[in-house]
XYZ file of C-alpha atoms in Angstrom:
519
model
C -0.147 0.082 -0.118
C 1.433 3.445 -0.741
C 1.725 6.406 1.274
C -1.133 8.022 -1.015
C -3.344 4.975 -0.246
C -2.956 5.169 3.288
C -3.806 8.805 3.639
C -6.916 7.979 1.646
C -7.780 5.129 4.376
C -7.477 7.508 7.099
C -3.770 6.549 8.115
C -1.155 9.073 8.908
C 1.964 9.688 6.591
C 4.870 7.176 7.592
C 7.271 8.798 9.553
C 10.858 9.097 8.694
C 13.308 6.466 9.402
C 14.783 8.159 12.597
C 11.237 8.810 14.124
C 10.009 5.193 13.001
C 12.641 3.932 14.971
C 11.828 5.860 17.966
C 8.080 4.395 17.705
C 9.491 0.967 17.469
C 11.872 1.526 20.460
C 8.782 2.687 22.412
C 6.651 -0.554 21.522
C 9.482 -2.253 24.168
C 8.175 -0.668 27.183
C 4.772 -0.043 25.670
C 3.532 -2.547 23.087
C 0.914 -1.382 20.803
C 1.786 2.530 20.859
C 3.227 2.069 17.430
C -0.225 0.654 16.269
C -1.673 3.403 17.810
C 0.174 6.131 16.304
C -0.467 4.816 12.632
C -4.375 4.884 13.800
C -4.533 0.974 14.155
C -6.651 1.472 17.017
C -8.199 -1.904 17.577
C -4.698 -3.728 17.087
C -2.935 -1.094 19.246
C -5.654 -0.925 22.135
C -5.906 -4.883 22.335
C -1.963 -4.848 22.523
C -1.765 -2.080 24.919
C -4.606 -3.414 27.072
C -3.452 -6.885 27.262
C 0.195 -5.752 28.472
C -1.282 -3.344 31.071
C -3.501 -5.978 32.324
C -0.694 -8.575 32.760
C 1.304 -6.197 34.764
C -1.686 -5.216 37.246
C -2.148 -8.810 37.737
C 1.679 -9.440 38.346
C 1.480 -6.236 40.845
C -1.841 -7.817 42.741
C -0.303 -11.179 42.944
C 2.982 -9.486 44.570
C 1.163 -7.471 46.788
C -1.292 -10.257 48.007
C 2.390 -12.158 48.476
C 3.653 -9.352 50.498
C 0.483 -9.339 52.910
C -0.064 -13.010 53.247
C 1.025 -15.051 56.434
C 4.337 -16.495 54.820
C 7.489 -14.590 53.655
C 7.151 -13.578 50.013
C 10.463 -15.354 48.895
C 9.234 -18.311 50.784
C 6.332 -18.800 48.709
C 7.804 -17.984 45.678
C 10.819 -20.390 46.355
C 8.036 -23.092 47.391
C 6.314 -22.650 43.939
C 9.780 -22.678 41.922
C 10.478 -26.426 43.125
C 7.106 -27.583 41.918
C 7.540 -28.809 38.427
C 3.907 -27.789 37.202
C 4.609 -24.198 38.515
C 8.208 -24.253 36.561
C 6.884 -25.555 33.463
C 3.795 -23.458 33.357
C 5.758 -20.413 34.057
C 8.457 -21.339 31.483
C 5.745 -21.782 28.877
C 4.157 -18.168 29.783
C 7.642 -16.746 29.294
C 8.233 -18.336 26.111
C 4.509 -17.170 24.534
C 4.736 -13.629 25.972
C 8.730 -13.361 24.252
C 7.398 -14.561 21.107
C 4.184 -12.335 20.850
C 6.212 -9.068 22.887
C 9.108 -9.378 19.395
C 6.281 -10.241 16.796
C 4.494 -6.959 18.100
C 8.103 -5.016 17.827
C 8.977 -6.207 14.379
C 5.427 -5.263 13.191
C 5.758 -2.001 14.686
C 8.561 -1.092 12.260
C 6.595 -2.764 9.516
C 4.051 -0.339 9.824
C 6.028 2.668 10.378
C 9.036 2.490 8.225
C 9.050 4.689 5.178
C 8.559 3.145 1.858
C 11.198 3.345 -0.609
C 14.001 3.904 1.822
C 17.603 3.382 0.563
C 19.169 0.360 1.189
C 21.538 1.580 3.764
C 18.742 3.187 5.874
C 16.936 -0.424 5.526
C 20.023 -2.143 6.664
C 20.301 0.263 9.673
C 16.757 0.241 10.490
C 16.713 -3.803 10.569
C 20.003 -3.837 12.589
C 18.068 -1.942 15.191
C 14.993 -3.727 15.153
C 17.249 -6.779 15.982
C 18.980 -5.118 18.850
C 15.520 -4.120 20.281
C 14.353 -7.678 20.106
C 17.213 -9.086 21.533
C 16.461 -6.827 24.636
C 13.256 -8.741 25.090
C 14.865 -12.218 23.953
C 18.003 -12.153 26.220
C 16.503 -11.706 29.423
C 13.754 -14.262 28.369
C 16.321 -16.873 27.357
C 18.170 -16.449 30.893
C 14.601 -16.956 32.719
C 14.339 -20.090 30.611
C 17.421 -21.454 31.051
C 17.044 -20.616 34.911
C 13.802 -22.823 34.676
C 15.241 -25.501 32.762
C 18.180 -25.786 35.203
C 15.982 -25.802 38.223
C 13.387 -28.191 36.522
C 16.143 -30.733 35.943
C 17.996 -30.279 39.306
C 14.472 -30.892 41.154
C 13.659 -33.782 39.159
C 17.081 -35.407 39.605
C 17.529 -34.931 42.931
C 13.506 -34.847 44.337
C 13.039 -37.455 41.873
C 12.322 -40.217 44.107
C 8.745 -42.448 44.678
C 6.495 -41.447 47.069
C 6.982 -43.517 50.226
C 4.305 -46.037 50.348
C 4.743 -46.425 53.800
C 3.696 -42.562 54.570
C 0.357 -41.089 53.987
C -0.535 -39.284 50.643
C 0.720 -35.741 50.870
C -1.642 -33.254 51.868
C -0.600 -29.623 51.462
C -2.744 -28.378 54.066
C -1.174 -30.522 56.812
C 2.110 -31.871 55.136
C 3.481 -33.307 58.172
C 0.439 -35.393 58.795
C -0.109 -33.786 62.571
C 2.984 -35.056 63.679
C 4.985 -32.957 66.375
C 8.469 -33.285 65.100
C 10.042 -33.791 61.852
C 13.224 -35.848 61.785
C 15.873 -35.872 58.883
C 19.091 -37.439 58.850
C 21.831 -35.397 57.633
C 24.440 -37.547 56.185
C 28.356 -36.121 55.199
C 29.835 -39.173 53.202
C 33.507 -39.347 52.364
C 34.948 -41.182 49.258
C 38.314 -40.766 47.342
C 40.017 -42.384 44.320
C 42.792 -43.672 46.664
C 40.367 -45.273 49.262
C 37.954 -48.046 48.882
C 33.987 -47.279 49.260
C 32.071 -44.715 51.075
C 32.235 -43.449 54.935
C 29.579 -41.648 56.598
C 31.840 -39.540 58.745
C 29.320 -37.191 59.282
C 25.989 -38.104 60.877
C 23.604 -35.915 62.434
C 19.862 -36.122 62.943
C 17.737 -32.825 62.764
C 14.625 -33.050 64.870
C 12.234 -29.842 64.194
C 9.115 -28.900 65.795
C 7.121 -27.738 62.584
C 5.021 -25.470 64.700
C 7.977 -23.249 66.263
C 10.906 -24.160 64.181
C 12.972 -25.248 67.216
C 15.473 -27.711 66.370
C 17.827 -30.218 67.803
C 20.616 -31.514 66.103
C 21.561 -35.070 67.313
C 25.357 -35.878 66.675
C 26.532 -39.226 66.240
C 30.155 -40.208 66.243
C 31.534 -42.140 63.652
C 33.318 -44.525 65.948
C 29.989 -45.722 67.632
C 30.503 -49.223 67.971
C 27.725 -52.140 68.704
C 24.984 -50.808 66.607
C 22.031 -52.869 67.152
C 19.583 -53.650 64.268
C 15.688 -54.338 64.555
C 14.783 -57.986 65.335
C 14.071 -60.207 62.317
C 16.370 -57.908 60.098
C 18.653 -59.530 57.859
C 21.603 -57.123 59.604
C 19.943 -58.550 63.048
C 20.567 -62.112 61.929
C 24.207 -61.510 60.402
C 25.187 -59.530 63.451
C 23.088 -60.849 66.164
C 22.845 -58.933 69.771
C 24.440 -58.228 72.202
C 27.589 -57.430 70.313
C 25.564 -56.272 67.568
C 27.680 -54.725 64.140
C 31.229 -55.851 64.550
C 32.395 -52.327 62.703
C 32.142 -48.958 63.138
C 28.806 -46.724 62.894
C 30.177 -45.219 59.563
C 31.051 -48.797 57.916
C 27.144 -49.504 58.031
C 26.477 -47.452 54.788
C 29.240 -49.415 52.950
C 28.540 -52.946 54.209
C 24.859 -52.430 53.177
C 25.966 -50.994 49.782
C 28.138 -54.108 49.177
C 25.078 -56.411 49.460
C 21.719 -54.388 49.336
C 19.744 -57.393 48.062
C 20.863 -59.069 51.289
C 21.065 -56.314 53.865
C 19.233 -53.407 52.872
C 15.813 -52.908 54.753
C 14.296 -52.041 51.513
C 16.538 -53.219 48.520
C 14.385 -51.230 46.114
C 15.071 -47.779 47.702
C 16.876 -45.265 45.214
C 19.773 -45.827 47.679
C 19.242 -48.834 49.805
C 22.342 -48.283 51.875
C 21.265 -44.542 53.109
C 17.562 -45.729 53.484
C 18.931 -48.766 55.775
C 21.375 -46.227 57.972
C 18.703 -43.859 58.504
C 16.255 -46.481 59.978
C 19.343 -48.043 61.760
C 20.178 -44.706 63.484
C 16.592 -44.303 64.006
C 16.352 -47.862 65.813
C 19.088 -47.197 68.189
C 18.719 -43.671 69.103
C 14.392 -44.265 69.461
C 13.425 -41.965 66.667
C 11.390 -42.249 63.847
C 13.552 -40.979 60.861
C 11.360 -39.946 57.976
C 13.830 -38.780 55.586
C 17.334 -38.382 55.024
C 19.939 -36.195 52.656
C 23.216 -37.393 51.890
C 25.887 -34.767 50.585
C 29.452 -35.608 49.556
C 32.139 -33.751 51.230
C 33.768 -32.353 48.220
C 30.047 -31.573 47.017
C 29.769 -29.615 50.353
C 32.989 -27.550 49.156
C 31.152 -26.689 45.768
C 27.745 -25.681 47.952
C 29.665 -23.311 49.837
C 31.500 -21.596 47.067
C 28.301 -21.379 45.021
C 26.691 -19.059 47.934
C 30.014 -16.981 48.088
C 31.306 -18.835 51.086
C 30.597 -18.078 55.109
C 31.956 -16.016 58.065
C 33.037 -18.008 60.978
C 34.223 -16.581 64.015
C 37.833 -18.776 64.731
C 38.893 -18.287 68.411
C 42.036 -20.781 68.014
C 44.365 -21.568 64.972
C 42.994 -25.008 63.056
C 45.793 -26.616 61.177
C 44.323 -28.471 58.195
C 45.358 -30.457 55.352
C 48.629 -32.190 54.401
C 50.398 -28.999 53.522
C 50.634 -27.271 56.543
C 47.371 -25.137 55.978
C 45.942 -23.194 59.004
C 42.809 -21.229 59.605
C 43.913 -18.103 61.400
C 42.067 -17.083 64.538
C 39.341 -13.918 63.710
C 36.256 -13.243 61.826
C 37.173 -14.925 58.746
C 35.124 -15.598 55.498
C 35.835 -19.255 54.496
C 35.584 -20.481 51.056
C 34.367 -23.999 50.070
C 37.947 -25.528 50.571
C 38.428 -23.991 53.776
C 35.108 -24.283 55.303
C 35.405 -28.013 54.630
C 38.633 -28.572 56.572
C 36.900 -26.285 59.596
C 34.467 -28.995 59.576
C 36.783 -31.740 59.149
C 39.988 -31.198 60.939
C 41.257 -33.140 63.885
C 44.336 -31.706 64.393
C 44.900 -30.772 67.869
C 41.272 -31.610 68.205
C 39.185 -35.103 67.910
C 36.132 -36.560 66.409
C 34.148 -34.791 68.824
C 35.367 -31.630 68.623
C 34.965 -31.686 64.717
C 31.170 -32.846 65.365
C 30.549 -29.431 67.191
C 32.312 -27.676 64.415
C 30.111 -29.483 61.746
C 27.059 -28.408 63.714
C 28.287 -24.777 63.883
C 28.553 -24.918 59.955
C 24.725 -25.994 59.413
C 23.852 -22.847 61.764
C 26.386 -20.510 60.094
C 24.670 -21.610 56.508
C 20.991 -21.219 57.755
C 21.946 -18.050 59.456
C 24.061 -16.348 56.636
C 22.455 -17.631 53.190
C 19.505 -15.463 52.506
C 17.172 -16.274 49.645
C 18.660 -13.194 47.284
C 22.010 -15.112 47.395
C 20.151 -18.320 46.307
C 18.442 -16.832 43.592
C 21.468 -14.981 42.152
C 23.400 -18.307 42.477
C 21.020 -20.540 41.358
C 22.863 -21.896 38.292
C 26.334 -22.708 40.357
C 24.091 -24.097 43.533
C 21.895 -26.359 40.975
C 24.843 -27.731 39.519
C 26.685 -28.547 42.924
C 23.366 -29.592 44.336
C 22.665 -32.338 41.351
C 26.185 -33.440 41.605
C 26.530 -34.175 45.134
C 22.959 -34.361 47.123
C 21.117 -37.661 47.173
C 17.629 -37.559 49.544
C 14.429 -39.480 49.521
C 12.723 -36.270 50.238
C 9.907 -36.675 47.584
C 9.528 -33.539 45.091
C 5.821 -32.953 46.816
C 7.380 -32.285 50.224
C 9.902 -29.880 48.990
C 7.845 -26.667 49.314
C 6.808 -27.534 52.916
C 10.594 -28.397 53.619
C 11.374 -24.574 52.506
C 8.641 -23.082 54.642
C 10.011 -25.093 57.830
C 13.384 -23.975 56.976
C 12.347 -20.445 56.968
C 10.353 -21.035 60.350
C 13.729 -22.698 61.751
C 15.981 -19.766 60.695
C 13.559 -16.897 61.329
C 11.729 -18.036 64.489
C 13.304 -21.390 66.157
C 16.279 -22.179 68.529
C 18.823 -24.359 67.462
C 20.169 -26.934 70.170
C 22.731 -29.688 69.831
C 23.482 -32.908 71.703
C 26.502 -34.845 70.943
C 26.448 -38.524 71.889
C 29.777 -38.519 72.536
C 32.389 -39.031 75.571
C 32.020 -38.280 78.358
C 28.087 -38.802 78.227
C 28.255 -41.666 75.950
C 31.162 -44.295 75.812
C 31.517 -44.806 72.121
C 33.445 -47.952 72.508
C 30.635 -49.735 74.723
C 27.267 -47.561 74.169
C 24.310 -48.409 76.419
C 21.597 -47.714 73.835
C 18.944 -47.326 76.582
C 20.481 -44.588 78.132
C 21.254 -43.159 74.770
C 17.230 -43.328 73.908
C 16.758 -41.408 76.863
C 19.502 -38.641 76.421
C 17.761 -38.092 72.919
C 14.310 -38.297 74.394
C 15.066 -35.712 77.198
C 17.146 -33.499 74.585
C 14.134 -33.080 72.320
C 10.958 -33.182 74.798
C 12.357 -31.296 77.548
C 10.862 -34.126 80.122
C 12.677 -36.790 82.054
C 11.620 -40.260 80.778
C 9.457 -42.334 83.090
C 11.360 -44.853 85.431
C 15.117 -45.048 86.094
C 16.045 -45.137 82.394
C 18.179 -42.118 82.718
C 21.171 -42.006 85.127
C 21.701 -39.077 87.573
C 24.776 -38.536 85.539
C 25.154 -39.876 82.068
C 28.901 -39.796 81.774
C 29.505 -42.170 84.937
C 30.964 -45.197 83.022
C 32.464 -48.110 85.258
C 34.802 -48.696 82.525
C 37.051 -45.952 83.520
C 37.232 -46.258 87.207
C 35.129 -43.013 87.860
C 32.041 -45.084 89.447
C 34.296 -46.591 92.213
C 36.067 -43.249 92.998
C 32.616 -41.703 93.221
C 31.738 -44.399 95.614
C 34.615 -44.032 97.712
C 34.262 -40.328 98.014
C 30.772 -41.257 99.148
C 31.760 -43.421 101.607
C 34.262 -40.915 103.247
C 31.737 -37.893 103.107
C 31.239 -38.460 106.981
C 34.492 -38.363 107.929
C 36.492 -36.150 105.384
C 33.977 -33.468 104.331
C 36.521 -31.223 102.696
C 37.868 -33.934 100.483
C 34.106 -34.845 99.373
C 33.626 -31.101 98.769
C 36.455 -31.210 96.438
C 35.408 -33.817 94.671
C 32.039 -32.411 94.041
C 33.423 -29.345 92.592
C 35.253 -31.244 89.727
C 33.597 -30.972 86.290
C 32.211 -33.618 84.354
C 35.374 -32.755 82.163
C 37.873 -33.234 84.665
C 35.785 -36.223 86.140
C 36.458 -37.804 82.520
C 40.069 -36.862 81.727
C 41.336 -36.621 85.240
C 42.805 -33.259 83.843
C 42.819 -29.719 85.774
C 41.417 -27.964 82.856
C 37.581 -27.744 83.895
C 36.354 -27.794 80.302
C 37.829 -28.845 77.109
C 40.068 -26.494 75.124
C 38.297 -26.974 71.743
C 35.137 -24.593 71.672
C 33.229 -27.353 69.405
C 33.128 -30.061 71.719
C 30.301 -30.640 74.007
C 30.319 -31.591 77.525
C 27.223 -32.831 79.508
C 24.059 -34.596 78.751
C 21.769 -31.513 78.234
C 21.639 -30.177 74.682
C 23.550 -27.149 74.269
C 22.358 -23.926 72.480
C 24.522 -23.489 69.265
C 24.726 -19.762 69.816
C 26.755 -20.687 72.886
C 28.593 -23.647 71.025
C 29.551 -21.799 68.109
C 31.792 -18.424 68.690
């Protein structure tokens, strides 16, 4: 159609190339204005009206999130880990992007002057291409992020629904349970060492109503683990002696013979599922889920969120090359954070157990949702490589809300099942279960299950010494008073120091606030 024909139809004359590009550029933030300029009112108002209605709908949705009961970012994160929302959002972004670019191109087509020189047409086409890219590039990044999240969630949380659990109910995701118990496993494997060792084992017991959490640390060198009666493990390692290896050997023992020893050979990871149930049986808790992270993968996860800040009170030597984590407030990268939780130089297994609990607290306190959003590619890649779990995808939004409650409202305490409160070489599992019950409920168990002093172990002779002190109480009150003033650590070690030098090592049968334990 020529310019004369357009004018006869009531359309204005086409502007110059420069003005046509300006009107086309205006169609990026306000699609449809170029059509209105050229008096294509129906098309212009439909395009612009649809665009403005979409913006209003997004604004209303954002406002509703802000005034709702939950944190807006938590709600968005909960939606972002559900496949139906991810796929729906990705489809919407793709359709809107294609339509938006079509409007930009058409805006140029209806406004460009007819009969322009070749050079001007080339320049105009290049400018329109750039305008389309301003829409296409952010959309492509959003689609890539959605695809990354979708594949990560499908791979990590792709396990089947638990047949022994009730169907998921979004209104009551925990089925009215008073506690949610999750086994946290840190695995350690290397090319120069056979198999996998679960050197870090903790049970996080969370009150879903308040977010209060108790981390129960299990030493890797606990011996004589017991197994449920009738299980294949119980038949191979019968009571009273139980398992003939350390607790961190259970996983590998089952992994070598999953068909014969696993509680559920069809589970995605039969060894991890069995370890979860074995630990739950020994400490008297029903553990619903587990999450296992490879130690080297933990390093990558910390790097993905930009490191964590840790106040180090004493130098912590690490590695085989003489590295030292110096005292002071330090921002540790993944490699350094890994060694903060692993080093046993001038320390022991139990001290590093405490530091591992501190790492969980530091990550929970410092990693903000905005950090996760800005680091999602690195975080998703590290998660997919290193995290295995039996948490089904339907439960992930509920866990996100629960984590938000833990970090926002709840308190975090830890109970280490380590000496002197537990004899790792010959643990009294009844006493262990009593310790766990008291730590979680805050109530003394019925009967005489819990000793008055859980650290009293006949094997180290302290019981006899205390009996002698009691016999002489009537004749030598000053000596008895001296004995009573000795701390549990002094009784256990025979040293003069009233408490251990390692700040990560818990002493005593009462759960300790992580704010106190962690510098």
